[in-house]
Amino acid sequence: MIENQIDITLESLVGEVSKMKSDGQRMVTFSCTNIGEGQADIIYHFDKNEVLTNLRLTVNMDKPVPSISGVYFAALLIENELQDQFDIKFDGLVLDFGRKLYLDDEITIVPMCNNTKAMKIKK
Amino acid sequence: MARTIIPFGPQHPVLPEPLHVKLVVEDEIVLEAIPALGYVHRGLEKLAEIRDYHQMIQVVERVCGICSNIHSMCYCQGIEEIMGIEVPRRAEYLRTAWSELHRMHSHLLWLGLFADAFGFEALFMQFWRIRERIMDINEATTGSRVITSVNIVGGVRQDLTPEMCSWILSELDTAEKEIKEIQNTIMDDYTVCHRTKGVGVLTKEQAYELGAAGPTLRGSGVASDMRLLKYSAFDKIDFEPIVETAGDCWARSTVRFRETLQSVDLVRQALAGMPQGDLAAPCKGNPEGEIITRVEQPRGECLYYIKGSGKKFLDRVRIRTPTFANVPPLLAMLPNCELADVPVIILSIDPCISCTER
């Protein structure tokens, strides 16, 4: 149901994102979803004249993903957020908070990828 | 002169929300700014695991109090699109009217805070006095001043009677007159211009490349506004994005000021064009599929990515709020400014840490 979607791979990621930049696309954000079996979907959203183009990348969460913060500086906060929430590593991040953008040192769980419920339901 | 690092925030008198920026300064000139987030992060997206998709409306409303109505509108639009629900036209007009009222009170709140940031307390009180009219409208029509909880999947839960509509229009006439009376002060006053013109400049290219959103983007000359996507009743409402080209704090505040008056017009159009009909369409089953939906909040473009797999709990709700997008542009505005201008520049993006730390 997502329109204007292009499937990409780890190898083609930076090239495709650079193409988006050359095309004058504004980077909106990326969305990440845990799809199970150690994999996640990352969808990179770009906008031009109110039309959204989405690059979909499926990654193994234990494998580093090339950072696009060298192409779009604004990606640095989103990539740091994904490091905190999904424990996905990004290679070449221009400003790496080292999984401490949101989390404290003592937090070892991966908030969006484990079975710990957000809070206990009161009975 | 040796370089010094000055911590701005997380607790700071000009910004009641905890945003921390490390400022590298030489003399009193800022050379570099490094942000730190996470002081009040709430993990609301994670709550989708234990709150069903109807309950999530109340959760997304609490991402931000000031634009709560528009958050729930965006979320409901997404769910409706996944489930193929056709929202009644009357409900779409009501949503549009309430969302513009929300924009008005948000902008008036910010204009007041902005005036307060450079010590103009009388102006701050004037803006907040006018804002009270809008809050009263919210309270009278929805039962709540801030978190209105009127949007549901399929439509809205409250209606407006003809008497309410005429009272809202008369209140808006008064508010519009009062806003215009202080137009010269916020846009032309010597002190205000001195503190804002040429301060915190973000060029059109920088704004676009750094992914700025909302008045921060439009204040730099880019005519981008998600209302152009014609969601809800915006397909039948005359609307042009408000754009300023200077890219400084003055331009961003002027965009917001002009949008306040524009919202008065949009509410009038929504109430005038509102047809009779149902308030909500029935909602059966659970969402299955994924969707990206975008709306224009007072602070800018808001994006929701929603994924469901036919269960009552959604697989993923991802929320990209406008302040989160405006942090990188802020880092481009701060270098080479004077230390005294930092609070004004930070406020000029209308930072909402509640949104950012969702």
XYZ file of C-alpha atoms in Angstrom:
481
model
C 0.000 0.000 0.000
C 3.027 2.285 0.078
C 3.266 4.264 -3.142
C 6.491 5.151 -4.971
C 8.486 2.405 -3.316
C 11.889 1.282 -4.586
C 13.596 -1.795 -3.167
C 17.316 -1.324 -2.572
C 20.205 -3.322 -1.123
C 22.986 -2.523 1.319
C 25.396 -2.137 -1.609
C 23.181 0.252 -3.558
C 21.952 2.280 -0.551
C 24.402 5.192 -0.614
C 24.278 5.401 -4.413
C 20.454 5.503 -4.452
C 20.382 8.101 -1.681
C 22.952 10.226 -3.564
C 20.685 9.995 -6.629
C 17.813 11.296 -4.520
C 19.939 14.231 -3.460
C 20.980 15.017 -7.027
C 17.304 14.882 -7.966
C 16.555 17.616 -5.412
C 14.662 15.392 -2.993
C 14.306 16.551 0.623
C 14.994 13.818 3.162
C 11.992 13.509 5.458
C 12.950 10.635 7.740
C 13.277 6.849 7.805
C 11.023 4.311 9.444
C 12.278 1.032 10.828
C 10.289 -2.102 11.701
C 11.461 -5.317 13.273
C 10.260 -8.067 10.909
C 11.575 -10.976 13.002
C 14.387 -13.518 12.537
C 16.961 -10.831 13.235
C 15.860 -8.674 10.333
C 14.458 -5.183 10.035
C 12.904 -3.100 7.291
C 14.235 0.419 6.935
C 12.192 2.725 4.693
C 13.913 5.964 3.690
C 11.334 8.687 2.933
C 12.156 11.521 0.517
C 9.921 14.379 -0.574
C 9.803 16.551 -3.649
C 6.854 18.873 -4.274
C 4.780 17.008 -1.685
C 5.317 13.653 -3.420
C 6.948 10.981 -1.276
C 9.487 8.483 -2.647
C 10.380 5.541 -0.400
C 13.503 3.404 -0.537
C 12.987 0.092 1.223
C 15.960 -1.795 2.589
C 15.831 -5.093 4.462
C 18.804 -5.532 6.787
C 20.194 -8.106 9.175
C 20.323 -6.287 12.467
C 23.727 -7.726 13.369
C 25.319 -6.335 10.191
C 26.391 -2.685 9.968
C 24.464 -0.443 7.574
C 26.287 2.294 5.664
C 25.389 5.690 7.111
C 23.816 8.213 4.772
C 24.667 11.115 7.118
C 27.559 11.926 4.774
C 25.010 12.590 2.025
C 22.191 14.052 4.138
C 23.593 15.492 7.380
C 20.106 15.450 8.944
C 20.147 11.631 8.877
C 22.522 11.602 11.858
C 19.790 11.978 14.483
C 17.600 9.308 12.892
C 20.488 6.865 12.587
C 21.435 7.474 16.211
C 17.809 6.880 17.158
C 17.792 3.556 15.291
C 21.024 2.535 17.028
C 19.285 3.094 20.362
C 15.942 1.528 19.495
C 16.926 -1.382 17.235
C 20.636 -1.834 17.946
C 21.428 -1.442 14.235
C 24.981 -0.184 13.707
C 25.641 2.538 11.164
C 29.056 2.768 9.545
C 30.430 6.249 8.988
C 27.983 8.221 11.160
C 29.149 11.855 11.219
C 28.240 12.262 14.900
C 27.900 8.969 16.741
C 26.286 9.185 20.187
C 27.277 5.552 20.764
C 23.788 4.299 21.702
C 23.434 7.109 24.224
C 21.159 9.504 22.384
C 18.196 8.265 24.428
C 19.576 5.434 26.539
C 21.644 5.476 29.712
C 24.816 3.450 30.179
C 23.127 0.776 32.258
C 20.443 -0.042 29.635
C 21.378 -3.250 27.866
C 18.045 -4.301 26.333
C 17.039 -3.259 22.827
C 13.785 -1.345 23.394
C 11.993 -2.064 20.103
C 13.330 -5.573 19.561
C 12.760 -7.593 22.683
C 9.752 -9.170 24.286
C 9.733 -6.878 27.297
C 6.353 -5.203 27.319
C 6.243 -1.429 27.501
C 4.692 -1.657 30.943
C 2.798 -4.185 33.018
C -0.931 -4.195 32.521
C -2.777 -3.624 35.789
C -5.126 -6.440 36.680
C 40.946 33.841 23.100
C 40.461 30.339 24.453
C 37.429 28.357 23.471
C 34.857 27.588 26.128
C 32.028 25.083 26.180
C 28.820 26.464 27.655
C 25.998 24.039 28.451
C 22.635 25.492 27.370
C 19.895 23.582 29.163
C 18.566 21.019 29.813
C 16.943 23.302 32.377
C 16.872 26.870 31.115
C 14.624 29.825 32.029
C 13.671 30.561 28.434
C 12.744 27.004 27.548
C 10.678 25.060 30.059
C 11.427 21.765 28.300
C 14.676 19.859 28.735
C 16.728 20.386 25.598
C 20.470 20.402 26.049
C 22.856 22.048 23.605
C 26.590 22.218 24.162
C 27.758 25.574 22.813
C 31.405 25.941 21.843
C 32.094 29.685 22.134
C 35.016 32.022 21.560
C 34.559 35.435 23.182
C 30.775 35.575 22.961
C 30.471 34.098 19.502
C 29.117 30.570 19.110
C 31.357 28.404 16.948
C 29.609 25.089 17.198
C 26.546 23.509 18.787
C 26.103 19.856 19.753
C 22.637 18.643 20.805
C 21.755 16.070 23.449
C 18.313 14.505 23.625
C 16.758 11.804 25.765
C 16.154 13.564 29.087
C 12.428 12.796 29.019
C 12.042 10.153 26.328
C 8.775 8.266 26.878
C 8.837 5.409 24.356
C 5.258 6.009 23.237
C 5.794 4.088 19.980
C 6.520 0.997 22.083
C 3.076 1.307 23.670
C 1.541 0.044 20.397
C 2.465 -3.424 21.711
C -0.050 -3.261 24.552
C -2.588 -0.651 23.454
C -4.959 -1.670 20.667
C -5.287 0.525 17.625
C -8.289 2.403 19.050
C -6.522 3.079 22.357
C -3.465 4.299 20.450
C -5.470 7.424 19.523
C -5.247 8.535 23.144
C -1.543 7.681 23.177
C -0.679 9.677 20.038
C -2.676 12.631 21.364
C -0.214 12.714 24.206
C 2.828 12.885 21.949
C 2.257 16.614 22.161
C -0.485 18.493 23.983
C -0.302 21.550 21.786
C -0.947 19.676 18.533
C -2.808 16.709 20.045
C -5.777 17.057 17.711
C -3.601 16.992 14.607
C -1.644 13.953 15.852
C -4.841 11.958 16.315
C -6.144 13.197 12.968
C -3.004 11.965 11.206
C -3.081 8.613 12.981
C -6.804 8.076 12.291
C -6.307 8.990 8.619
C -3.652 6.303 8.368
C -5.794 3.607 9.994
C -8.795 4.618 7.869
C -6.732 4.356 4.707
C -5.417 0.901 5.643
C -8.925 -0.328 6.486
C -10.628 1.382 3.542
C -13.004 3.401 5.708
C -14.654 6.361 4.005
C -14.955 9.194 6.501
C -18.204 11.223 6.233
C -17.678 14.686 4.710
C -19.094 16.468 7.751
C -16.524 14.754 9.949
C -13.738 15.854 7.597
C -14.861 19.482 7.801
C -15.102 19.256 11.588
C -11.598 17.782 11.764
C -10.313 20.598 9.558
C -11.919 23.293 11.705
C -10.572 21.835 14.950
C -7.101 21.324 13.501
C -6.942 24.972 12.416
C -8.114 26.090 15.855
C -5.267 24.012 17.247
C -2.812 25.704 14.888
C -4.077 29.104 16.042
C -3.657 28.414 19.731
C -0.243 26.848 19.150
C 1.006 29.839 17.150
C -0.433 32.334 19.645
C 1.237 30.429 22.471
C 4.542 30.490 20.625
C 4.273 34.175 19.646
C 3.772 34.981 23.328
C 6.750 32.875 24.390
C 8.870 34.441 21.663
C 8.014 37.943 22.888
C 8.853 36.811 26.425
C 12.230 35.478 25.222
C 13.405 38.965 24.356
C 11.846 40.521 27.437
C 8.640 41.964 25.947
C 6.246 40.774 28.647
C 3.336 43.045 27.697
C 3.292 41.550 24.194
C 3.548 38.047 25.662
C 0.420 38.696 27.735
C -1.475 40.154 24.763
C -0.892 37.025 22.680
C -1.869 34.724 25.515
C -4.981 36.794 26.257
C -6.127 36.303 22.655
C -5.231 32.604 22.832
C -7.695 32.198 25.704
C -10.549 32.795 23.231
C -9.414 29.810 21.191
C -9.001 27.680 24.303
C -12.542 28.623 25.329
C -13.791 27.505 21.894
C -11.993 24.179 22.336
C -13.483 23.725 25.783
C -17.013 24.632 24.728
C -17.006 22.444 21.620
C -15.028 19.407 22.752
C -15.101 19.502 26.537
C -11.364 19.999 26.865
C -9.035 22.937 26.324
C -5.928 21.133 25.103
C -6.324 17.383 24.541
C -9.670 17.419 22.790
C -10.080 13.682 22.009
C -12.633 14.286 19.265
C -11.082 12.126 16.543
C -11.949 8.444 16.307
C -11.254 5.899 13.599
C -13.950 6.628 11.028
C -14.761 10.208 11.978
C -15.320 12.391 15.022
C -17.242 11.979 18.254
C -18.576 15.547 18.658
C -20.721 17.780 16.477
C -21.155 21.534 16.234
C -24.633 23.016 16.438
C -25.530 26.093 14.309
C -25.494 28.200 17.524
C -21.986 26.983 18.325
C -20.833 27.795 14.789
C -22.099 31.368 14.991
C -20.543 31.839 18.426
C -17.196 30.485 17.117
C -17.359 32.883 14.158
C -18.035 35.872 16.407
C -15.160 34.860 18.715
C -12.875 34.515 15.697
C -13.901 37.983 14.449
C -12.860 39.438 17.789
C -9.643 37.392 17.892
C -8.745 38.460 14.352
C -9.284 42.141 15.229
C -7.152 41.799 18.366
C -4.378 39.966 16.506
C -4.261 42.653 13.809
C -3.994 45.334 16.496
C -0.630 43.931 17.599
C 0.630 43.174 14.099
C 2.825 46.270 13.951
C 4.412 45.460 17.289
C 5.519 41.926 16.422
C 6.539 42.733 12.842
C 7.784 46.335 12.846
C 8.780 47.299 16.391
C 12.394 48.495 16.566
C 13.360 46.280 19.501
C 11.725 43.177 18.042
C 13.357 43.741 14.638
C 16.722 44.431 16.280
C 16.620 41.092 18.114
C 15.288 39.035 15.198
C 16.266 40.453 11.796
C 19.414 38.888 10.388
C 19.641 36.591 13.427
C 19.837 32.802 13.017
C 19.764 32.861 9.231
C 18.964 29.582 7.471
C 19.250 29.847 3.720
C 16.751 28.249 1.358
C 19.341 25.654 0.280
C 20.280 24.822 3.890
C 16.629 24.513 4.940
C 15.902 22.133 2.088
C 19.035 20.053 2.417
C 18.801 19.734 6.199
C 15.188 18.570 6.041
C 13.610 21.543 7.828
C 9.841 21.465 8.301
C 6.959 23.879 8.696
C 7.481 27.596 9.372
C 11.248 26.969 9.618
C 11.197 25.750 5.993
C 8.692 28.327 4.767
C 10.536 31.140 6.568
C 13.503 30.292 4.340
C 11.503 30.641 1.153
C 10.344 27.059 0.454
C 6.603 26.833 -0.229
C 6.116 23.393 1.306
C 2.998 22.699 3.328
C 1.396 19.287 3.798
C -2.062 20.848 3.623
C -1.353 20.983 -0.106
C -1.865 17.183 -0.024
C -5.544 18.073 0.382
C -6.249 15.695 3.231
C -9.515 15.976 5.148
C -11.534 18.964 3.830
C -8.529 20.870 2.458
C -9.540 19.712 -1.030
C -12.427 22.201 -0.902
C -10.705 25.023 0.917
C -8.777 27.861 -0.728
C -5.290 27.755 0.627
C -1.820 29.014 -0.277
C 1.255 28.342 1.887
C 2.634 31.413 3.632
C 6.249 31.995 2.707
C 8.931 34.478 3.823
C 12.333 34.587 2.228
C 14.740 36.136 4.763
C 15.334 32.846 6.613
C 15.986 34.635 9.928
C 14.122 34.628 13.257
C 11.966 37.519 12.030
C 10.882 35.565 8.942
C 9.966 32.494 10.982
C 7.935 34.545 13.463
C 6.224 36.416 10.616
C 5.220 33.145 8.952
C 3.610 32.020 12.201
C 1.923 35.368 12.759
C 0.450 35.388 9.246
C -0.592 31.737 9.585
C -2.575 32.644 12.690
C -4.691 35.009 10.606
C -4.832 32.466 7.781
C -6.218 29.858 10.197
C -9.079 32.230 11.077
C -9.972 32.253 7.392
C -9.637 28.463 7.080
C -11.944 27.850 10.067
C -14.482 30.224 8.514
C -14.284 28.352 5.215
C -14.609 24.980 6.961
C -17.671 26.067 8.939
C -19.257 27.692 5.883
C -18.775 24.645 3.661
C -19.662 21.985 6.234
C -22.398 19.705 4.903
C -24.985 17.869 6.965
C -24.402 14.175 7.518
C -23.014 11.487 9.770
C -20.163 12.050 12.185
C -18.471 8.681 11.768
C -18.411 5.624 9.560
C -18.506 2.168 11.178
C -15.160 0.565 11.828
C -15.027 -3.229 11.693
C -12.084 -5.599 11.849
C -8.421 -4.828 12.375
C -5.888 -2.994 10.206
C -3.788 -5.121 7.874
C -1.143 -3.508 5.716
C 1.166 -0.526 5.957
C 0.718 3.142 5.266
C 2.546 6.449 5.416
C 0.429 9.448 6.217
C 1.418 13.096 6.565
C -0.256 16.222 7.911
C 0.822 19.788 8.646
C 1.112 20.529 12.324
C 1.713 24.055 13.686
C 5.440 23.248 13.834
C 5.515 21.556 10.451
C 5.164 18.301 8.644
C 4.312 15.264 10.766
C 4.706 11.753 9.334
C 3.189 8.533 10.624
C 4.249 5.104 9.397
C 1.727 2.502 10.526
C 1.951 -1.236 10.002
C -0.681 -3.756 11.032
C -1.073 -7.470 10.453
C -4.776 -7.974 11.051
C -4.491 -8.029 14.851
C -5.881 -5.459 17.239
C -2.326 -4.471 18.187
C -0.326 -2.734 15.483
C 3.090 -4.060 14.472
C 4.584 -0.592 14.319
C 3.657 3.027 14.814
C 6.499 5.324 13.844
C 6.050 9.034 14.439
C 8.320 11.665 12.851
C 7.559 14.966 14.549
C 8.498 18.380 13.143
C 10.831 19.445 15.952
C 12.921 16.322 15.418
C 13.343 17.432 11.800
C 14.208 20.974 12.818
C 17.106 20.065 15.133
C 19.720 19.683 12.318
C 18.687 23.070 10.795
C 19.027 24.574 14.285
C 22.633 23.343 14.390
C 23.233 25.257 11.152
C 21.670 28.474 12.522
C 23.697 28.705 15.729
C 27.332 28.957 14.514
C 28.590 32.585 14.296
C 25.714 33.998 16.329
C 26.153 35.929 19.584
C 25.630 33.991 22.795
C 22.780 36.355 23.779
C 20.893 35.406 20.617
C 20.939 31.665 21.335
C 17.615 31.577 23.267
C 15.870 33.569 20.528
C 17.262 31.337 17.766
C 16.341 28.134 19.593
C 12.835 29.442 20.242
C 12.482 30.478 16.608
C 12.067 26.840 15.516
C 9.263 26.483 18.101
C 10.952 23.525 19.778
C 8.635 20.943 21.295
C 10.626 18.445 23.307
C 7.464 16.545 24.151
C 7.178 15.733 20.413
C 10.861 15.041 19.985
C 11.026 12.745 23.019
C 7.861 10.868 22.074
